[in-house]
Amino acid sequence: MIKTVIIEDEKPAARKLERMLSLFPELQLVANLESVEDAVQWFSENEHPQLIFSDIVLGDGLSFDIFEKISTKAFIIYTTAFDQYTLKAFKLNSIDYLLKPIMDEDLAGAIEKFKSFLPSDQSVNSDDIKQLIKKEKSTLSRILVKIGYNLKIVQTHEVSCFFSENKIVYLQTSDRVYPSDFTLDELAEVLDDKKFFRVNRQFIINSDYIKNIHTSPNYKVELNFQPQEEITVSRERVKDFKDWLVC
């Protein structure tokens, strides 16, 4: 059995996740925690589980605070309604994150990913945990953007490019441009590097939207949807860019 803990301050969400996890007989739920304070105390007094499902925004703080106070050997799958926290989640033993409302297929996929990290005896070697996570890089698939008083989820495959302008990073889709809370450096860490490439300090482009590439006098990329500014591959990135195009 895989000992599992839920950290969730919204009782309806916790009950729903508990019901969803009950469909996986290999998981044994050993605790349902509601706050940073409760979790710190529980982890201080009990044997740690192998797997944790944790909401990020709790009533008394962020769940990151728990794992900055308590060192754990467990793998963590974060649950959140806000994509801006996912970059930090990737750096704290996280193997996946689930955007609320959690879909059955997304949960099943996250559990299968966790199981793929385990040797046949289902034990976790904490000395190797970081290396195991690096073998399967988590990638950002959805971004939450704000439009006035509304929130919209944009799939990353819909984004032709990310670009920086006046210290704000925007994402370009077929219909419009949206501001984001990420930096280009952060995005470069979590985007699928088979699809996205940072051509210069200002642009990250999506290969699916490349319309044309000019090679003289400089490498210049035309996308199906892009801002008015030209997209030029920096000289030091040209070789990597060409390698990326055929990978």
mmCIF file of C-alpha atoms in Angstrom:
data_model
loop_
_atom_site.group_PDB
_atom_site.id
_atom_site.type_symbol
_atom_site.label_atom_id
_atom_site.label_comp_id
_atom_site.label_asym_id
_atom_site.label_seq_id
_atom_site.Cartn_x
_atom_site.Cartn_y
_atom_site.Cartn_z
ATOM 1 C CA MET A 1 0.000 0.000 0.000
ATOM 2 C CA ILE A 2 1.124 3.536 -0.775
ATOM 3 C CA LYS A 3 0.574 5.747 2.256
ATOM 4 C CA THR A 4 -0.969 9.031 1.160
ATOM 5 C CA VAL A 5 -1.807 12.388 2.781
ATOM 6 C CA ILE A 6 -4.178 15.134 1.617
ATOM 7 C CA ILE A 7 -3.511 18.759 2.580
ATOM 8 C CA GLU A 8 -6.598 20.831 1.719
ATOM 9 C CA ASP A 9 -8.372 23.577 3.678
ATOM 10 C CA GLU A 10 -11.652 23.498 1.729
ATOM 11 C CA LYS A 11 -13.671 20.587 3.130
ATOM 12 C CA PRO A 12 -15.782 19.973 -0.014
ATOM 13 C CA ALA A 13 -12.619 19.853 -2.132
ATOM 14 C CA ALA A 14 -10.940 17.529 0.381
ATOM 15 C CA ARG A 15 -13.938 15.187 0.408
ATOM 16 C CA LYS A 16 -14.082 15.146 -3.383
ATOM 17 C CA LEU A 17 -10.379 14.333 -3.668
ATOM 18 C CA GLU A 18 -10.727 11.635 -1.012
ATOM 19 C CA ARG A 19 -13.568 10.042 -3.021
ATOM 20 C CA MET A 20 -11.486 10.213 -6.199
ATOM 21 C CA LEU A 21 -8.486 8.609 -4.482
ATOM 22 C CA SER A 22 -10.682 5.806 -3.091
ATOM 23 C CA LEU A 23 -10.905 4.477 -6.648
ATOM 24 C CA PHE A 24 -7.190 3.641 -6.478
ATOM 25 C CA PRO A 25 -6.940 0.599 -4.131
ATOM 26 C CA GLU A 26 -3.143 0.839 -3.981
ATOM 27 C CA LEU A 27 -3.423 4.171 -2.105
ATOM 28 C CA GLN A 28 -3.985 4.246 1.656
ATOM 29 C CA LEU A 29 -5.092 7.644 2.979
ATOM 30 C CA VAL A 30 -3.517 8.144 6.426
ATOM 31 C CA ALA A 31 -4.299 11.811 7.092
ATOM 32 C CA ASN A 32 -6.393 14.716 5.846
ATOM 33 C CA LEU A 33 -4.818 17.991 6.982
ATOM 34 C CA GLU A 34 -6.336 21.477 6.733
ATOM 35 C CA SER A 35 -3.632 24.044 7.487
ATOM 36 C CA VAL A 36 0.085 24.813 7.534
ATOM 37 C CA GLU A 37 0.072 24.607 11.323
ATOM 38 C CA ASP A 38 -1.740 21.248 11.403
ATOM 39 C CA ALA A 39 0.535 19.802 8.727
ATOM 40 C CA VAL A 40 3.770 20.900 10.407
ATOM 41 C CA GLN A 41 2.603 19.310 13.661
ATOM 42 C CA TRP A 42 1.445 16.095 11.961
ATOM 43 C CA PHE A 43 4.661 15.636 9.975
ATOM 44 C CA SER A 44 6.669 16.298 13.145
ATOM 45 C CA GLU A 45 4.880 13.528 15.031
ATOM 46 C CA ASN A 46 4.141 10.857 12.416
ATOM 47 C CA GLU A 47 5.894 8.674 9.890
ATOM 48 C CA HIS A 48 5.884 10.456 6.560
ATOM 49 C CA PRO A 49 3.832 9.030 3.689
ATOM 50 C CA GLN A 50 5.161 8.238 0.237
ATOM 51 C CA LEU A 51 2.738 10.556 -1.552
ATOM 52 C CA ILE A 52 1.168 13.914 -0.680
ATOM 53 C CA PHE A 53 -1.648 15.728 -2.460
ATOM 54 C CA SER A 54 -1.415 19.340 -1.359
ATOM 55 C CA ASP A 55 -3.389 22.450 -2.154
ATOM 56 C CA ILE A 56 -1.069 25.446 -2.396
ATOM 57 C CA VAL A 57 -3.129 28.286 -0.917
ATOM 58 C CA LEU A 58 -4.230 27.389 2.623
ATOM 59 C CA GLY A 59 -6.055 29.480 5.189
ATOM 60 C CA ASP A 60 -2.922 30.254 7.200
ATOM 61 C CA GLY A 61 -0.361 30.474 4.401
ATOM 62 C CA LEU A 62 1.080 28.583 1.454
ATOM 63 C CA SER A 63 1.768 24.857 1.687
ATOM 64 C CA PHE A 64 5.342 25.609 0.561
ATOM 65 C CA ASP A 65 5.817 26.904 4.129
ATOM 66 C CA ILE A 66 5.219 23.368 5.435
ATOM 67 C CA PHE A 67 8.020 21.805 3.436
ATOM 68 C CA GLU A 68 10.408 24.649 4.132
ATOM 69 C CA LYS A 69 9.970 23.853 7.846
ATOM 70 C CA ILE A 70 9.703 20.071 7.591
ATOM 71 C CA SER A 71 12.032 18.006 5.427
ATOM 72 C CA THR A 72 10.110 15.187 3.780
ATOM 73 C CA LYS A 73 10.989 12.175 1.648
ATOM 74 C CA ALA A 74 7.519 12.130 0.093
ATOM 75 C CA PHE A 75 6.648 12.955 -3.478
ATOM 76 C CA ILE A 76 4.207 15.841 -3.797
ATOM 77 C CA ILE A 77 1.397 16.405 -6.279
ATOM 78 C CA TYR A 78 0.158 19.963 -5.895
ATOM 79 C CA THR A 79 -3.444 20.956 -6.485
ATOM 80 C CA THR A 80 -4.157 24.578 -7.300
ATOM 81 C CA ALA A 81 -6.463 26.996 -9.080
ATOM 82 C CA PHE A 82 -3.584 29.395 -9.731
ATOM 83 C CA ASP A 83 -0.837 28.591 -12.240
ATOM 84 C CA GLN A 84 1.454 31.326 -10.962
ATOM 85 C CA TYR A 85 2.516 29.046 -8.084
ATOM 86 C CA THR A 86 3.474 26.074 -10.224
ATOM 87 C CA LEU A 87 7.060 27.136 -10.915
ATOM 88 C CA LYS A 88 7.890 27.025 -7.202
ATOM 89 C CA ALA A 89 5.983 23.748 -6.900
ATOM 90 C CA PHE A 90 8.319 22.155 -9.457
ATOM 91 C CA LYS A 91 11.268 22.923 -7.184
ATOM 92 C CA LEU A 92 9.903 21.303 -4.003
ATOM 93 C CA ASN A 93 9.809 17.522 -4.641
ATOM 94 C CA SER A 94 6.814 18.055 -6.921
ATOM 95 C CA ILE A 95 6.299 15.489 -9.665
ATOM 96 C CA ASP A 96 3.103 17.045 -10.988
ATOM 97 C CA TYR A 97 0.435 19.653 -10.356
ATOM 98 C CA LEU A 98 -3.303 19.474 -10.945
ATOM 99 C CA LEU A 99 -5.376 22.521 -11.792
ATOM 100 C CA LYS A 100 -8.759 22.678 -10.080
ATOM 101 C CA PRO A 101 -11.337 21.439 -10.804
ATOM 102 C CA ILE A 102 -9.374 18.179 -10.875
ATOM 103 C CA MET A 103 -10.296 15.924 -13.777
ATOM 104 C CA ASP A 104 -10.346 12.128 -13.395
ATOM 105 C CA GLU A 105 -7.911 11.568 -16.258
ATOM 106 C CA ASP A 106 -5.465 14.182 -14.913
ATOM 107 C CA LEU A 107 -5.497 12.560 -11.472
ATOM 108 C CA ALA A 108 -4.948 9.104 -12.947
ATOM 109 C CA GLY A 109 -2.059 10.419 -15.032
ATOM 110 C CA ALA A 110 -0.417 12.046 -12.008
ATOM 111 C CA ILE A 111 -0.678 8.833 -9.980
ATOM 112 C CA GLU A 112 0.805 6.798 -12.836
ATOM 113 C CA LYS A 113 3.674 9.297 -13.072
ATOM 114 C CA PHE A 114 4.318 8.887 -9.328
ATOM 115 C CA LYS A 115 4.305 5.098 -9.625
ATOM 116 C CA SER A 116 6.795 5.259 -12.484
ATOM 117 C CA PHE A 117 9.340 6.793 -10.095
ATOM 118 C CA LEU A 118 9.102 3.880 -7.664
ATOM 119 C CA PRO A 119 11.245 0.734 -7.839
ATOM 120 C CA SER A 120 9.413 -2.571 -7.689
ATOM 121 C CA ASP A 121 9.428 -2.654 -3.883
ATOM 122 C CA GLN A 122 7.698 0.786 -3.811
ATOM 123 C CA SER A 123 10.404 2.278 -1.601
ATOM 124 C CA VAL A 124 11.776 5.768 -2.070
ATOM 125 C CA ASN A 125 15.456 6.565 -1.637
ATOM 126 C CA SER A 126 15.484 10.168 -0.459
ATOM 127 C CA ASP A 127 19.095 10.622 -1.582
ATOM 128 C CA ASP A 128 17.992 10.017 -5.175
ATOM 129 C CA ILE A 129 14.667 11.845 -5.146
ATOM 130 C CA LYS A 130 15.902 14.976 -6.908
ATOM 131 C CA GLN A 131 17.564 12.940 -9.640
ATOM 132 C CA LEU A 132 14.405 10.893 -10.156
ATOM 133 C CA ILE A 133 12.347 14.038 -10.605
ATOM 134 C CA LYS A 134 14.809 15.483 -13.096
ATOM 135 C CA LYS A 135 14.443 12.404 -15.290
ATOM 136 C CA GLU A 136 10.882 13.445 -16.086
ATOM 137 C CA LYS A 137 10.643 17.205 -16.285
ATOM 138 C CA SER A 138 7.236 18.610 -15.415
ATOM 139 C CA THR A 139 6.021 21.003 -18.075
ATOM 140 C CA LEU A 140 3.512 23.804 -17.980
ATOM 141 C CA SER A 141 0.384 22.936 -19.964
ATOM 142 C CA ARG A 142 -1.996 25.691 -18.883
ATOM 143 C CA ILE A 143 -1.622 29.317 -17.832
ATOM 144 C CA LEU A 144 -4.128 31.355 -15.850
ATOM 145 C CA VAL A 145 -4.452 34.927 -17.164
ATOM 146 C CA LYS A 146 -6.500 37.837 -15.888
ATOM 147 C CA ILE A 147 -8.799 39.815 -18.195
ATOM 148 C CA GLY A 148 -10.313 42.692 -16.256
ATOM 149 C CA TYR A 149 -12.208 41.044 -13.406
ATOM 150 C CA ASN A 150 -12.255 37.662 -15.125
ATOM 151 C CA LEU A 151 -9.827 34.736 -15.222
ATOM 152 C CA LYS A 152 -9.143 32.639 -18.314
ATOM 153 C CA ILE A 153 -7.190 29.421 -18.739
ATOM 154 C CA VAL A 154 -4.977 29.416 -21.847
ATOM 155 C CA GLN A 155 -3.494 26.129 -23.036
ATOM 156 C CA THR A 156 0.222 26.526 -23.803
ATOM 157 C CA HIS A 157 -0.245 24.784 -27.149
ATOM 158 C CA GLU A 158 -2.429 27.765 -28.133
ATOM 159 C CA VAL A 159 0.454 30.195 -27.535
ATOM 160 C CA SER A 160 2.537 31.118 -30.586
ATOM 161 C CA CYS A 161 5.098 33.040 -28.522
ATOM 162 C CA PHE A 162 5.890 34.644 -25.209
ATOM 163 C CA PHE A 163 7.545 38.048 -25.313
ATOM 164 C CA SER A 164 8.774 40.691 -22.912
ATOM 165 C CA GLU A 165 7.824 44.335 -23.229
ATOM 166 C CA ASN A 166 8.260 47.080 -20.619
ATOM 167 C CA LYS A 167 9.173 44.452 -17.981
ATOM 168 C CA ILE A 168 5.919 42.523 -18.522
ATOM 169 C CA VAL A 169 5.773 39.128 -20.222
ATOM 170 C CA TYR A 170 2.898 38.584 -22.637
ATOM 171 C CA LEU A 171 1.603 35.533 -24.444
ATOM 172 C CA GLN A 172 0.368 35.701 -28.016
ATOM 173 C CA THR A 173 -2.499 33.523 -29.255
ATOM 174 C CA SER A 174 -4.455 33.501 -32.502
ATOM 175 C CA ASP A 175 -7.000 35.991 -31.181
ATOM 176 C CA ARG A 176 -5.143 38.338 -28.826
ATOM 177 C CA VAL A 177 -2.288 39.088 -26.437
ATOM 178 C CA TYR A 178 -2.518 38.353 -22.692
ATOM 179 C CA PRO A 179 -0.261 39.533 -19.840
ATOM 180 C CA SER A 180 1.218 36.874 -17.546
ATOM 181 C CA ASP A 181 2.802 36.722 -14.091
ATOM 182 C CA PHE A 182 5.851 34.789 -15.312
ATOM 183 C CA THR A 183 9.280 35.957 -16.395
ATOM 184 C CA LEU A 184 10.864 34.550 -19.540
ATOM 185 C CA ASP A 185 13.528 32.870 -17.390
ATOM 186 C CA GLU A 186 10.809 31.079 -15.404
ATOM 187 C CA LEU A 187 8.939 30.045 -18.532
ATOM 188 C CA ALA A 188 12.107 28.665 -20.105
ATOM 189 C CA GLU A 189 12.371 26.259 -17.156
ATOM 190 C CA VAL A 190 8.846 24.849 -17.324
ATOM 191 C CA LEU A 191 7.742 24.937 -20.972
ATOM 192 C CA ASP A 192 8.065 21.852 -23.168
ATOM 193 C CA ASP A 193 11.494 22.384 -24.749
ATOM 194 C CA LYS A 194 10.538 20.221 -27.720
ATOM 195 C CA LYS A 195 7.918 22.805 -28.653
ATOM 196 C CA PHE A 196 9.267 26.058 -27.217
ATOM 197 C CA PHE A 197 12.622 27.737 -27.792
ATOM 198 C CA ARG A 198 14.036 30.992 -26.478
ATOM 199 C CA VAL A 199 15.460 32.701 -29.547
ATOM 200 C CA ASN A 200 16.688 35.816 -27.738
ATOM 201 C CA ARG A 201 16.282 37.746 -24.501
ATOM 202 C CA GLN A 202 12.831 38.958 -25.536
ATOM 203 C CA PHE A 203 11.093 36.007 -27.245
ATOM 204 C CA ILE A 204 10.211 32.361 -26.666
ATOM 205 C CA ILE A 205 8.559 30.838 -29.730
ATOM 206 C CA ASN A 206 6.384 27.774 -30.404
ATOM 207 C CA SER A 207 7.524 25.588 -33.315
ATOM 208 C CA ASP A 208 3.924 24.791 -34.268
ATOM 209 C CA TYR A 209 3.403 28.404 -35.378
ATOM 210 C CA ILE A 210 6.559 28.988 -37.425
ATOM 211 C CA LYS A 211 5.527 30.327 -40.826
ATOM 212 C CA ASN A 212 8.913 31.150 -42.332
ATOM 213 C CA ILE A 213 12.587 31.464 -41.407
ATOM 214 C CA HIS A 214 14.852 33.990 -43.127
ATOM 215 C CA THR A 215 18.575 33.249 -42.917
ATOM 216 C CA SER A 216 20.129 36.401 -44.390
ATOM 217 C CA PRO A 217 21.516 38.677 -43.171
ATOM 218 C CA ASN A 218 20.290 37.371 -39.777
ATOM 219 C CA TYR A 219 18.067 34.498 -38.758
ATOM 220 C CA LYS A 220 14.576 35.985 -38.561
ATOM 221 C CA VAL A 221 11.467 33.996 -37.687
ATOM 222 C CA GLU A 222 7.953 34.723 -38.890
ATOM 223 C CA LEU A 223 5.087 33.246 -36.895
ATOM 224 C CA ASN A 224 1.473 32.812 -37.885
ATOM 225 C CA PHE A 225 0.541 35.021 -34.939
ATOM 226 C CA GLN A 226 3.032 37.460 -33.448
ATOM 227 C CA PRO A 227 3.386 41.054 -32.249
ATOM 228 C CA GLN A 228 4.533 43.713 -34.709
ATOM 229 C CA GLU A 229 8.158 43.514 -33.634
ATOM 230 C CA GLU A 230 10.491 41.295 -35.663
ATOM 231 C CA ILE A 231 11.722 38.079 -34.058
ATOM 232 C CA THR A 232 15.451 37.612 -34.633
ATOM 233 C CA VAL A 233 17.481 34.675 -33.384
ATOM 234 C CA SER A 234 20.473 35.954 -31.429
ATOM 235 C CA ARG A 235 23.842 34.961 -32.927
ATOM 236 C CA GLU A 236 24.870 32.845 -29.968
ATOM 237 C CA ARG A 237 21.603 30.867 -30.241
ATOM 238 C CA VAL A 238 21.628 30.116 -33.980
ATOM 239 C CA LYS A 239 23.300 26.694 -33.718
ATOM 240 C CA ASP A 240 21.027 25.586 -30.878
ATOM 241 C CA PHE A 241 18.057 26.936 -32.807
ATOM 242 C CA LYS A 242 18.873 24.855 -35.882
ATOM 243 C CA ASP A 243 19.435 21.756 -33.732
ATOM 244 C CA TRP A 244 16.086 22.360 -32.014
ATOM 245 C CA LEU A 245 14.246 22.620 -35.322
ATOM 246 C CA VAL A 246 15.159 19.050 -36.254
ATOM 247 C CA CYS A 247 15.029 17.386 -32.851
#
